[in-house]
Amino acid sequence: MAFELPALPYAFDALEPNIDARTMEIHHGKHHAAYTNNLNAALAGTENEGKAIEDILANISTLSPAIRNNGGGYYNHNLFWTIMSPDGSPTPAEGTAIHAAITADLGGFDNFKKEFSAAGATRFGSGWAWLSVGADGKLFVSSSPNQDNPLMDVAEKKGTPILGMDVWEHAYYLNYQNRRPDYIEAFFNVINWEEVNKRYLAAK
Ligand code: MN
């Protein structure tokens, strides 16, 4: 079974004005589609064809750069579309498990936002900022280069990502040009905390 490009769960313009429609259209229809197609091509006829993407990523150090780059790109964008929503909000609702965990594990929301924003802003070149659940059940913030992620055995900090922010220029350049910090601030307006909370509960 080849991997398939998932449909975007909202219209291209649904995240305006925080993320513009043209960026979403190219990001999903060209970039994510290419990662998906290139991953399938790299896996075709190998022993890893048909395996779950999480299992492939967990052994990525033994696999080709094409599988690492495109497997990461496939997984990361699948996550990315779901953790944003036109009904998003800058902060998680009080009383939710993720709100309590950010307070307990990361010193509160303001501290988390500062740490997560810095992880994205200081990632040199292309990459991602992550909020993940570690093996100890606690939340941690990290960033990774290129299309790497915390599920990979090569990751500096390993865990289950529950929120990811794409800081590749293709994610923001049409609207924000070199102003990555402005994109990061806007990203917080569209975070789907309900989905992040669901993923947090599943990962724990
Ligand atoms: Mn991207």
Coordinates of N, CA and C and ligand atoms in Angstrom, one line a residue:
M1 N 0.8 -1.2 0.0 CA 0.0 0.0 0.0 C 0.9 1.3 0.0
A2 N 0.7 2.0 -1.0 CA 1.5 3.3 -1.1 C 0.9 4.3 -0.2
F3 N 1.7 5.2 0.3 CA 1.2 6.3 1.1 C 0.5 7.3 0.2
E4 N -0.6 7.9 0.8 CA -1.4 8.9 0.0 C -1.4 10.2 0.6
L5 N -1.4 11.2 -0.2 CA -1.5 12.6 0.2 C -2.9 12.8 0.8
P6 N -2.9 13.2 2.1 CA -4.3 13.4 2.8 C -4.9 14.7 2.3
A7 N -6.2 14.7 2.2 CA -6.9 16.0 1.8 C -6.7 17.0 2.9
L8 N -6.5 18.2 2.5 CA -6.5 19.3 3.5 C -7.8 19.4 4.3
P9 N -7.8 19.4 5.6 CA -9.1 19.4 6.3 C -9.9 20.7 6.3
Y10 N -9.5 21.6 5.5 CA -10.2 22.9 5.4 C -9.8 23.5 4.1
A11 N -10.4 24.6 3.7 CA -10.1 25.2 2.4 C -8.8 25.9 2.4
F12 N -8.2 26.1 1.2 CA -6.9 26.8 1.2 C -6.9 28.2 1.9
D13 N -8.0 28.9 1.8 CA -8.0 30.2 2.4 C -8.5 30.3 3.8
A14 N -8.7 29.1 4.4 CA -9.4 29.0 5.7 C -8.5 29.6 6.8
L15 N -7.2 29.7 6.6 CA -6.3 30.2 7.7 C -5.9 31.6 7.5
E16 N -6.5 32.3 6.4 CA -6.2 33.7 6.2 C -6.8 34.5 7.4
P17 N -6.1 35.6 7.8 CA -5.0 36.2 7.2 C -3.6 35.7 7.7
N18 N -3.7 34.7 8.6 CA -2.5 34.2 9.3 C -1.6 33.5 8.3
I19 N -2.2 32.6 7.5 CA -1.5 31.9 6.4 C -2.3 32.1 5.2
D20 N -1.7 32.6 4.1 CA -2.4 32.9 2.9 C -2.7 31.7 2.1
A21 N -3.8 31.8 1.3 CA -4.3 30.7 0.5 C -3.3 30.2 -0.5
R22 N -2.6 31.1 -1.2 CA -1.6 30.6 -2.2 C -0.5 29.8 -1.6
T23 N 0.0 30.2 -0.4 CA 1.0 29.4 0.3 C 0.4 28.0 0.7
M24 N -0.8 28.0 1.2 CA -1.4 26.7 1.5 C -1.5 25.8 0.3
E25 N -1.9 26.4 -0.8 CA -2.2 25.6 -2.0 C -0.9 25.0 -2.5
I26 N 0.2 25.8 -2.6 CA 1.5 25.3 -3.0 C 2.1 24.3 -2.0
H27 N 1.9 24.6 -0.7 CA 2.5 23.8 0.3 C 1.9 22.4 0.3
H28 N 0.6 22.4 0.3 CA 0.0 21.1 0.3 C 0.0 20.4 -1.1
G29 N -0.3 21.1 -2.1 CA -0.5 20.5 -3.5 C 0.8 20.2 -4.2
K30 N 1.9 20.9 -3.9 CA 3.2 20.7 -4.5 C 4.2 20.1 -3.5
H31 N 4.5 20.8 -2.4 CA 5.5 20.3 -1.5 C 5.1 18.9 -0.9
H32 N 4.0 18.9 -0.2 CA 3.6 17.7 0.5 C 3.3 16.5 -0.5
A33 N 2.8 16.9 -1.6 CA 2.5 15.9 -2.7 C 3.9 15.3 -3.2
A34 N 4.9 16.1 -3.3 CA 6.2 15.7 -3.8 C 6.8 14.8 -2.8
Y35 N 6.7 15.1 -1.5 CA 7.3 14.2 -0.4 C 6.6 12.9 -0.5
T36 N 5.3 12.9 -0.6 CA 4.5 11.6 -0.7 C 5.0 10.8 -1.9
N37 N 5.0 11.4 -3.0 CA 5.4 10.6 -4.3 C 6.8 10.1 -4.2
N38 N 7.7 11.0 -3.7 CA 9.1 10.6 -3.7 C 9.4 9.5 -2.6
L39 N 8.6 9.6 -1.5 CA 8.7 8.5 -0.5 C 8.3 7.2 -1.1
N40 N 7.2 7.2 -1.8 CA 6.7 5.9 -2.4 C 7.7 5.4 -3.4
A41 N 8.3 6.3 -4.2 CA 9.3 5.9 -5.2 C 10.5 5.3 -4.5
A42 N 10.9 5.9 -3.4 CA 12.2 5.4 -2.7 C 11.9 4.1 -1.9
L43 N 10.7 3.8 -1.6 CA 10.4 2.6 -0.8 C 10.0 1.4 -1.8
A44 N 9.6 1.7 -3.0 CA 9.1 0.7 -3.9 C 10.2 -0.4 -4.1
G45 N 9.7 -1.6 -3.9 CA 10.5 -2.8 -4.0 C 11.5 -3.1 -2.9
T46 N 11.5 -2.2 -1.9 CA 12.4 -2.5 -0.7 C 11.6 -3.2 0.4
E47 N 12.3 -3.7 1.4 CA 11.7 -4.5 2.5 C 10.8 -3.5 3.4
N48 N 11.0 -2.2 3.2 CA 10.3 -1.3 4.0 C 8.9 -0.9 3.4
E49 N 8.7 -1.3 2.2 CA 7.5 -1.0 1.5 C 6.3 -1.6 2.3
G50 N 5.3 -0.8 2.6 CA 4.1 -1.4 3.3 C 4.2 -1.2 4.8
K51 N 5.4 -0.8 5.3 CA 5.5 -0.6 6.8 C 4.8 0.7 7.2
A52 N 4.5 0.8 8.5 CA 3.9 2.0 9.0 C 5.0 3.1 9.0
I53 N 4.6 4.3 8.7 CA 5.6 5.4 8.6 C 6.3 5.6 10.0
E54 N 5.7 5.4 11.1 CA 6.3 5.5 12.4 C 7.5 4.5 12.5
D55 N 7.2 3.3 12.0 CA 8.3 2.2 12.1 C 9.4 2.6 11.2
I56 N 9.1 3.1 10.1 CA 10.2 3.5 9.1 C 11.1 4.6 9.8
L57 N 10.4 5.6 10.4 CA 11.1 6.8 11.0 C 12.0 6.3 12.2
A58 N 11.5 5.3 12.9 CA 12.2 4.8 14.1 C 13.5 4.2 13.7
N59 N 13.7 3.7 12.5 CA 14.9 3.1 12.0 C 15.6 3.9 10.9
I60 N 15.4 5.2 10.9 CA 15.8 6.0 9.8 C 17.3 6.1 9.5
S61 N 18.1 5.8 10.6 CA 19.5 5.9 10.5 C 20.1 4.8 9.6
T62 N 19.3 3.8 9.4 CA 19.7 2.6 8.5 C 19.2 2.8 7.1
L63 N 18.5 3.8 6.8 CA 17.8 4.0 5.5 C 18.4 5.1 4.7
S64 N 18.0 5.2 3.4 CA 18.6 6.2 2.5 C 18.2 7.6 2.8
P65 N 19.0 8.6 2.4 CA 18.6 10.0 2.5 C 17.3 10.3 1.9
A66 N 17.0 9.7 0.8 CA 15.7 9.9 0.1 C 14.5 9.5 1.0
I67 N 14.7 8.4 1.7 CA 13.6 7.9 2.6 C 13.5 8.9 3.9
R68 N 14.7 9.3 4.4 CA 14.7 10.2 5.5 C 14.1 11.5 5.2
N69 N 14.4 12.1 4.1 CA 13.9 13.4 3.7 C 12.4 13.4 3.4
N70 N 12.1 12.4 2.6 CA 10.7 12.4 2.1 C 9.7 11.7 3.1
G71 N 10.3 10.7 3.9 CA 9.5 10.1 4.9 C 9.2 11.1 6.0
G72 N 10.2 11.9 6.4 CA 9.9 13.0 7.3 C 9.0 14.0 6.8
G73 N 9.2 14.4 5.5 CA 8.3 15.4 4.9 C 6.8 14.9 4.8
Y74 N 6.7 13.6 4.6 CA 5.3 13.0 4.5 C 4.7 13.1 5.9
Y75 N 5.4 12.6 6.9 CA 4.8 12.5 8.2 C 4.6 13.9 8.8
N76 N 5.6 14.8 8.7 CA 5.5 16.1 9.3 C 4.3 16.9 8.8
H77 N 4.1 16.9 7.5 CA 3.0 17.7 7.0 C 1.6 17.0 7.3
N78 N 1.6 15.7 7.4 CA 0.3 15.1 7.8 C -0.1 15.6 9.2
L79 N 0.9 15.8 10.1 CA 0.7 16.3 11.4 C 0.3 17.8 11.3
F80 N 1.1 18.5 10.5 CA 1.0 20.0 10.5 C -0.4 20.4 10.1
W81 N -1.1 19.8 9.1 CA -2.4 20.3 8.7 C -3.4 20.1 9.8
T82 N -3.2 19.0 10.6 CA -4.3 18.7 11.6 C -4.2 19.6 12.8
I83 N -3.0 20.1 13.1 CA -2.8 20.9 14.3 C -3.1 22.4 14.1
M84 N -3.5 22.7 12.8 CA -4.0 24.0 12.6 C -5.5 24.0 12.2
S85 N -6.2 25.1 12.5 CA -7.6 25.1 12.2 C -8.1 26.6 12.1
P86 N -9.1 26.8 11.2 CA -9.6 28.2 11.2 C -10.3 28.5 12.5
D87 N -10.6 27.5 13.4 CA -11.2 27.8 14.7 C -10.1 27.7 15.8
G88 N -8.9 27.8 15.4 CA -7.8 27.7 16.3 C -7.8 28.9 17.3
S89 N -6.9 28.7 18.3 CA -6.8 29.7 19.4 C -5.4 29.8 19.8
P90 N -5.0 31.0 20.3 CA -3.6 31.2 20.7 C -3.2 30.4 21.9
T91 N -4.2 30.0 22.8 CA -3.8 29.3 24.0 C -4.8 28.1 24.1
P92 N -4.4 27.0 24.8 CA -5.3 25.9 25.1 C -6.3 26.3 26.1
A93 N -7.4 25.7 26.1 CA -8.5 26.0 27.0 C -8.1 25.5 28.4
E94 N -8.4 26.3 29.4 CA -8.2 25.9 30.8 C -9.0 24.7 31.1
G95 N -8.4 23.8 31.9 CA -9.2 22.6 32.3 C -8.8 21.4 31.4
T96 N -8.1 21.7 30.3 CA -7.7 20.6 29.4 C -6.4 20.0 29.9
A97 N -6.2 18.7 29.5 CA -5.0 18.0 30.0 C -3.7 18.7 29.4
I98 N -3.8 19.2 28.2 CA -2.6 19.8 27.6 C -2.3 21.1 28.3
H99 N -3.3 21.9 28.7 CA -3.1 23.1 29.5 C -2.4 22.8 30.8
A100 N -2.8 21.8 31.5 CA -2.3 21.4 32.8 C -0.8 20.9 32.6
A101 N -0.6 20.1 31.5 CA 0.8 19.6 31.3 C 1.8 20.7 31.0
I102 N 1.3 21.7 30.2 CA 2.2 22.8 29.8 C 2.6 23.6 31.1
T103 N 1.6 23.7 32.0 CA 1.9 24.4 33.3 C 2.9 23.5 34.1
A104 N 2.6 22.2 34.2 CA 3.4 21.4 35.1 C 4.8 21.1 34.5
D105 N 4.9 20.8 33.2 CA 6.2 20.4 32.6 C 7.0 21.5 32.1
L106 N 6.4 22.6 31.7 CA 7.1 23.6 30.9 C 7.1 25.0 31.6
G107 N 6.5 25.1 32.8 CA 6.5 26.3 33.5 C 5.5 27.3 33.1
G108 N 4.4 26.8 32.5 CA 3.3 27.7 32.1 C 3.3 28.1 30.6
F109 N 2.2 28.6 30.2 CA 2.0 28.8 28.7 C 3.0 29.9 28.2
D110 N 3.2 31.0 28.9 CA 4.0 32.1 28.4 C 5.5 31.5 28.2
N111 N 5.9 30.7 29.1 CA 7.2 30.2 29.0 C 7.3 29.2 27.8
F112 N 6.3 28.4 27.7 CA 6.2 27.5 26.5 C 6.3 28.2 25.2
K113 N 5.5 29.3 25.1 CA 5.4 30.0 23.9 C 6.8 30.7 23.5
K114 N 7.4 31.2 24.5 CA 8.7 31.8 24.4 C 9.7 30.7 23.9
E115 N 9.7 29.5 24.5 CA 10.7 28.5 24.2 C 10.4 27.9 22.8
F116 N 9.1 27.7 22.5 CA 8.7 27.1 21.2 C 9.0 28.1 20.0
S117 N 8.7 29.4 20.3 CA 8.9 30.4 19.3 C 10.4 30.5 19.0
A118 N 11.2 30.5 20.1 CA 12.7 30.6 19.9 C 13.2 29.4 19.2
A119 N 12.7 28.2 19.4 CA 13.1 27.0 18.7 C 12.9 27.1 17.2
G120 N 11.8 27.7 16.8 CA 11.5 28.0 15.4 C 12.3 29.1 14.8
A121 N 12.5 30.2 15.6 CA 13.2 31.4 15.1 C 14.7 31.1 14.9
T122 N 15.3 30.3 15.8 CA 16.7 30.1 15.8 C 17.1 28.9 15.0
R123 N 16.2 28.1 14.5 CA 16.6 27.0 13.7 C 17.2 27.5 12.4
F124 N 18.5 27.4 12.2 CA 19.1 27.9 11.0 C 18.7 27.2 9.7
G125 N 18.4 27.9 8.7 CA 18.0 27.3 7.4 C 16.6 26.7 7.6
S126 N 16.4 25.5 7.1 CA 15.1 24.9 7.1 C 14.9 23.8 8.2
G127 N 13.7 23.8 8.7 CA 13.4 22.8 9.8 C 12.1 23.0 10.4
W128 N 12.0 22.4 11.6 CA 10.7 22.4 12.4 C 11.0 22.7 13.9
A129 N 10.0 23.3 14.5 CA 9.9 23.3 16.0 C 8.9 22.3 16.4
W130 N 9.1 21.7 17.6 CA 8.3 20.6 18.1 C 7.9 20.8 19.5
L131 N 6.7 20.4 19.8 CA 6.3 20.1 21.2 C 6.0 18.6 21.2
S132 N 6.7 17.8 22.1 CA 6.6 16.4 22.1 C 6.4 15.8 23.5
V133 N 6.0 14.6 23.5 CA 5.9 13.8 24.8 C 7.0 12.8 24.8
G134 N 7.9 13.0 25.9 CA 9.0 12.1 26.0 C 8.7 10.7 26.6
A135 N 9.6 9.8 26.6 CA 9.4 8.5 27.2 C 9.0 8.6 28.7
D136 N 9.4 9.6 29.3 CA 9.0 9.8 30.7 C 7.6 10.4 30.9
G137 N 6.9 10.6 29.7 CA 5.5 11.1 29.8 C 5.5 12.7 29.9
K138 N 6.6 13.3 30.0 CA 6.6 14.8 30.1 C 6.8 15.5 28.8
L139 N 6.3 16.7 28.7 CA 6.4 17.5 27.5 C 7.8 18.1 27.4
F140 N 8.3 18.2 26.1 CA 9.5 18.9 25.9 C 9.4 19.7 24.5
V141 N 10.2 20.7 24.4 CA 10.3 21.5 23.2 C 11.6 21.2 22.5
S142 N 11.6 21.1 21.2 CA 12.9 20.9 20.5 C 12.7 21.4 19.1
S143 N 13.8 21.4 18.3 CA 13.7 21.7 16.9 C 14.6 20.7 16.2
S144 N 14.3 20.6 14.9 CA 15.1 19.6 14.1 C 15.4 20.3 12.7
P145 N 16.5 19.9 12.1 CA 16.8 20.4 10.7 C 16.0 19.6 9.6
N146 N 15.9 20.3 8.5 CA 15.3 19.7 7.3 C 13.9 19.1 7.6
Q147 N 13.7 17.8 7.2 CA 12.4 17.1 7.6 C 12.6 16.1 8.7
D148 N 13.6 16.2 9.5 CA 13.8 15.3 10.6 C 12.7 15.6 11.6
N149 N 12.4 14.7 12.5 CA 11.5 14.9 13.6 C 11.8 14.0 14.8
P150 N 11.1 14.2 15.9 CA 11.5 13.5 17.2 C 11.2 12.0 17.2
L151 N 10.5 11.5 16.2 CA 10.3 10.0 16.1 C 11.5 9.3 15.5
M152 N 12.4 10.1 14.9 CA 13.6 9.5 14.2 C 14.6 9.0 15.2
D153 N 15.3 7.9 15.0 CA 16.3 7.4 15.9 C 17.5 8.4 15.9
V154 N 17.6 9.2 14.9 CA 18.7 10.2 14.8 C 18.4 11.5 15.6
A155 N 17.2 11.6 16.1 CA 16.8 12.9 16.8 C 17.6 13.1 18.1
E156 N 18.0 14.4 18.3 CA 18.7 14.7 19.6 C 17.9 14.4 20.8
K157 N 16.6 14.8 20.7 CA 15.6 14.5 21.7 C 14.5 13.7 21.1
K158 N 14.3 12.5 21.6 CA 13.3 11.6 21.0 C 12.0 11.6 21.8
G159 N 10.9 11.5 21.1 CA 9.6 11.5 21.7 C 8.5 11.4 20.6
T160 N 7.2 11.6 21.1 CA 6.1 11.6 20.2 C 5.7 13.1 19.9
P161 N 5.8 13.6 18.7 CA 5.5 15.0 18.5 C 3.9 15.1 18.5
I162 N 3.5 16.2 19.2 CA 2.0 16.5 19.2 C 1.7 17.8 18.6
L163 N 2.7 18.7 18.4 CA 2.6 20.0 17.8 C 3.8 20.2 17.0
G164 N 3.7 20.6 15.7 CA 4.9 20.9 14.9 C 4.7 22.2 14.1
M165 N 5.7 23.0 14.0 CA 5.6 24.2 13.3 C 6.7 24.2 12.2
D166 N 6.2 24.2 11.0 CA 7.1 24.2 9.8 C 7.8 25.6 9.7
V167 N 9.1 25.7 9.7 CA 9.8 27.0 9.5 C 10.6 27.0 8.2
W168 N 10.3 26.1 7.3 CA 10.9 26.2 6.0 C 10.3 27.5 5.3
E169 N 11.2 28.1 4.5 CA 10.7 29.4 3.9 C 9.4 29.1 3.0
H170 N 9.2 27.9 2.5 CA 8.1 27.6 1.7 C 6.8 27.7 2.5
A171 N 6.9 27.7 3.8 CA 5.7 27.8 4.7 C 5.2 29.2 4.9
Y172 N 6.1 30.2 4.6 CA 5.7 31.6 4.9 C 6.2 32.6 4.0
Y173 N 7.1 32.3 3.0 CA 7.8 33.4 2.3 C 6.9 34.3 1.5
L174 N 5.9 33.7 0.8 CA 5.1 34.6 -0.1 C 4.4 35.7 0.7
N175 N 4.0 35.5 1.9 CA 3.4 36.5 2.7 C 4.3 37.3 3.6
Y176 N 5.3 36.6 4.2 CA 6.1 37.2 5.3 C 7.5 37.4 4.8
Q177 N 7.9 37.0 3.6 CA 9.3 37.1 3.2 C 10.3 36.7 4.3
N178 N 11.2 37.5 4.7 CA 12.2 37.1 5.6 C 11.8 37.3 7.1
R179 N 10.5 37.6 7.3 CA 10.0 37.9 8.7 C 9.5 36.7 9.3
R180 N 10.4 35.7 9.6 CA 9.9 34.4 10.2 C 9.3 34.7 11.5
P181 N 9.8 35.6 12.4 CA 9.1 35.8 13.7 C 7.7 36.2 13.6
D182 N 7.3 37.0 12.5 CA 5.9 37.4 12.3 C 5.1 36.2 11.9
Y183 N 5.6 35.3 11.1 CA 4.9 34.1 10.8 C 4.7 33.2 12.1
I184 N 5.7 33.1 12.9 CA 5.6 32.3 14.1 C 4.5 32.9 15.0
E185 N 4.4 34.2 15.1 CA 3.4 34.9 16.0 C 2.0 34.6 15.4
A186 N 1.9 34.6 14.0 CA 0.6 34.3 13.4 C 0.2 32.9 13.5
F187 N 1.2 32.0 13.5 CA 0.9 30.6 13.6 C 0.2 30.3 14.9
F188 N 0.5 31.0 16.0 CA -0.2 30.8 17.3 C -1.7 31.1 17.2
N189 N -2.1 31.9 16.2 CA -3.5 32.2 16.1 C -4.3 31.0 15.6
V190 N -3.7 30.1 14.9 CA -4.4 29.0 14.2 C -4.1 27.6 14.8
I191 N -3.5 27.6 16.0 CA -3.2 26.3 16.5 C -4.5 25.6 17.0
N192 N -4.7 24.4 16.6 CA -5.9 23.5 16.9 C -5.6 22.8 18.2
W193 N -5.8 23.5 19.3 CA -5.4 22.9 20.6 C -6.2 21.7 21.0
E194 N -7.4 21.5 20.4 CA -8.2 20.3 20.7 C -7.5 19.1 20.1
E195 N -7.0 19.3 18.9 CA -6.2 18.2 18.3 C -4.9 17.9 19.0
V196 N -4.2 19.0 19.4 CA -3.0 18.8 20.2 C -3.3 18.1 21.5
N197 N -4.4 18.4 22.2 CA -4.8 17.8 23.4 C -5.1 16.3 23.2
K198 N -5.7 16.0 22.1 CA -6.1 14.6 21.7 C -4.8 13.8 21.5
R199 N -3.8 14.4 20.8 CA -2.6 13.7 20.5 C -1.8 13.6 21.8
Y200 N -1.9 14.6 22.7 CA -1.2 14.5 24.0 C -1.7 13.3 24.8
L201 N -3.0 13.1 24.9 CA -3.6 12.1 25.6 C -3.3 10.7 25.0
A202 N -3.2 10.6 23.7 CA -2.9 9.4 23.0 C -1.4 9.0 23.2
A203 N -0.5 10.0 23.3 CA 0.9 9.7 23.4 C 1.3 9.4 24.8
K204 N 0.6 9.8 25.8 CA 1.0 9.6 27.2 C 0.9 8.2 27.7
Ligands
MN1 MN 6.6 22.3 4.5

